[in-house]
Amino acid sequence: MIRKALLTAVFMMALSSVARADTFTVIGTSTGSLATATVNCSFNAATNTYTFTVTNTSPFDARITGIGFDLHSGDFTTNNSSGLNGFSGSNVAGFTFRDTALGNVPQFNDAVLDVGFTTGNNGSFTNGSPNDGLDNDPNNNTLTFTVSGSAFSGMSEEEICQAIFIRFQRVGANGRDSDVGRPGAPVPEPMTMLLFGTGLAGVAARVRSRRNRGRA
């Protein structure tokens, strides 16, 4: 019975992981003001389509003005330029899709962005337009983006998610600073934790029941 319960818990955990999307927290690294965002991402390997939703969760009026990906063929560290291209995407609410090198990344000098979304007219990740970026107003702080391309072939969802860089502007009390953040560890989804907890609870109940019968 215990073994069956364990198998059930593992199965439920695996089933939940198939349907879920990965969620990551992004925190600006340089100003100390902690501009923050969450990125919820999913990847359809059959169509090589990557969809991600960015939410500005900053506790002050920081604007997200640039989103880029440093993708590497077989190497997802920030020490090589992959030169990947051939992606397609759509402009979203002030952000322009760009399938081109977006320039260097402040605070991450080894990173080279292959594809992304920028604000402003010059196409640079560094020089965005803070008046057009994604603010932290709870009624207007979330946008969803989609990128497709055969260059995604062979990459996992987590690898692509971890390749994202987010640029913040209008950071800090005076609104003059800028910052860049990368994803931290993935955030467990409530349903995943609920299913896992339910399975473990079932195991514990069966263990107690078996012990009680042994004492009787």
Tab-separated table of N, CA, C and O in Angstrom, residues 27-35 106-108 166-168 171-172 177-182:
chain	number	residue	atom	x	y	z
A	27	ILE	N	15.462	39.851	-10.735
A	27	ILE	CA	15.779	40.940	-9.814
A	27	ILE	C	16.952	41.737	-10.363
A	27	ILE	O	17.977	41.163	-10.730
A	28	GLY	N	16.802	43.062	-10.437
A	28	GLY	CA	17.895	43.919	-10.855
A	28	GLY	C	19.071	43.782	-9.907
A	28	GLY	O	18.897	43.618	-8.697
A	29	THR	N	20.282	43.877	-10.436
A	29	THR	CA	21.457	43.480	-9.656
A	29	THR	C	22.349	44.608	-9.183
A	29	THR	O	23.230	44.377	-8.365
A	30	SER	N	22.178	45.834	-9.649
A	30	SER	CA	23.218	46.818	-9.365
A	30	SER	C	22.823	47.965	-8.441
A	30	SER	O	23.643	48.445	-7.663
A	31	THR	N	21.593	48.441	-8.488
A	31	THR	CA	21.281	49.678	-7.782
A	31	THR	C	20.937	49.476	-6.311
A	31	THR	O	20.965	50.404	-5.536
A	32	GLY	N	20.583	48.264	-5.938
A	32	GLY	CA	20.157	48.027	-4.572
A	32	GLY	C	18.700	48.371	-4.334
A	32	GLY	O	18.177	48.170	-3.238
A	33	SER	N	18.031	48.881	-5.372
A	33	SER	CA	16.621	49.262	-5.225
A	33	SER	C	15.673	48.104	-5.494
A	33	SER	O	14.477	48.217	-5.294
A	34	LEU	N	16.214	46.991	-5.986
A	34	LEU	CA	15.446	45.768	-6.185
A	34	LEU	C	14.246	45.946	-7.125
A	34	LEU	O	13.107	45.680	-6.770
A	35	ALA	N	14.525	46.411	-8.340
A	35	ALA	CA	13.515	46.321	-9.387
A	35	ALA	C	13.284	44.837	-9.669
A	35	ALA	O	14.233	44.062	-9.772
A	106	PRO	N	24.430	45.840	-20.029
A	106	PRO	CA	25.060	46.438	-18.847
A	106	PRO	C	25.099	45.444	-17.692
A	106	PRO	O	24.137	44.723	-17.449
A	107	GLN	N	26.222	45.391	-17.001
A	107	GLN	CA	26.439	44.513	-15.852
A	107	GLN	C	26.738	43.067	-16.246
A	107	GLN	O	27.143	42.279	-15.411
A	108	PHE	N	26.517	42.701	-17.506
A	108	PHE	CA	26.815	41.353	-17.987
A	108	PHE	C	27.589	41.499	-19.303
A	108	PHE	O	27.064	41.255	-20.388
A	166	ILE	N	16.372	41.203	-18.632
A	166	ILE	CA	15.358	42.265	-18.579
A	166	ILE	C	16.025	43.560	-18.116
A	166	ILE	O	16.737	43.579	-17.109
A	167	ARG	N	15.785	44.632	-18.870
A	167	ARG	CA	16.340	45.936	-18.509
A	167	ARG	C	15.258	46.806	-17.883
A	167	ARG	O	14.142	46.927	-18.412
A	168	PHE	N	15.591	47.395	-16.743
A	168	PHE	CA	14.718	48.327	-16.041
A	168	PHE	C	15.276	49.745	-16.169
A	168	PHE	O	16.485	49.955	-16.097
A	171	VAL	N	14.592	53.635	-12.307
A	171	VAL	CA	14.716	52.867	-11.067
A	171	VAL	C	15.171	53.782	-9.937
A	171	VAL	O	15.984	54.681	-10.126
A	172	GLY	N	14.688	53.516	-8.740
A	172	GLY	CA	15.154	54.226	-7.567
A	172	GLY	C	14.275	55.400	-7.192
A	172	GLY	O	13.349	55.772	-7.915
A	177	ASP	N	17.928	55.935	-12.230
A	177	ASP	CA	18.827	54.798	-12.364
A	177	ASP	C	18.288	53.782	-13.374
A	177	ASP	O	17.121	53.819	-13.777
A	178	SER	N	19.169	52.877	-13.775
A	178	SER	CA	18.772	51.769	-14.636
A	178	SER	C	19.383	50.489	-14.089
A	178	SER	O	20.334	50.519	-13.308
A	179	ASP	N	18.835	49.370	-14.494
A	179	ASP	CA	19.239	48.102	-13.917
A	179	ASP	C	18.956	46.982	-14.908
A	179	ASP	O	18.139	47.129	-15.826
A	180	VAL	N	19.623	45.855	-14.731
A	180	VAL	CA	19.388	44.669	-15.550
A	180	VAL	C	19.298	43.464	-14.635
A	180	VAL	O	20.042	43.364	-13.649
A	181	GLY	N	18.376	42.555	-14.931
A	181	GLY	CA	18.237	41.351	-14.130
A	181	GLY	C	18.145	40.105	-14.981
A	181	GLY	O	17.780	40.163	-16.166
A	182	ARG	N	18.498	38.982	-14.378
A	182	ARG	CA	18.371	37.659	-14.989
A	182	ARG	C	17.553	36.767	-14.075
A	182	ARG	O	17.404	37.045	-12.882
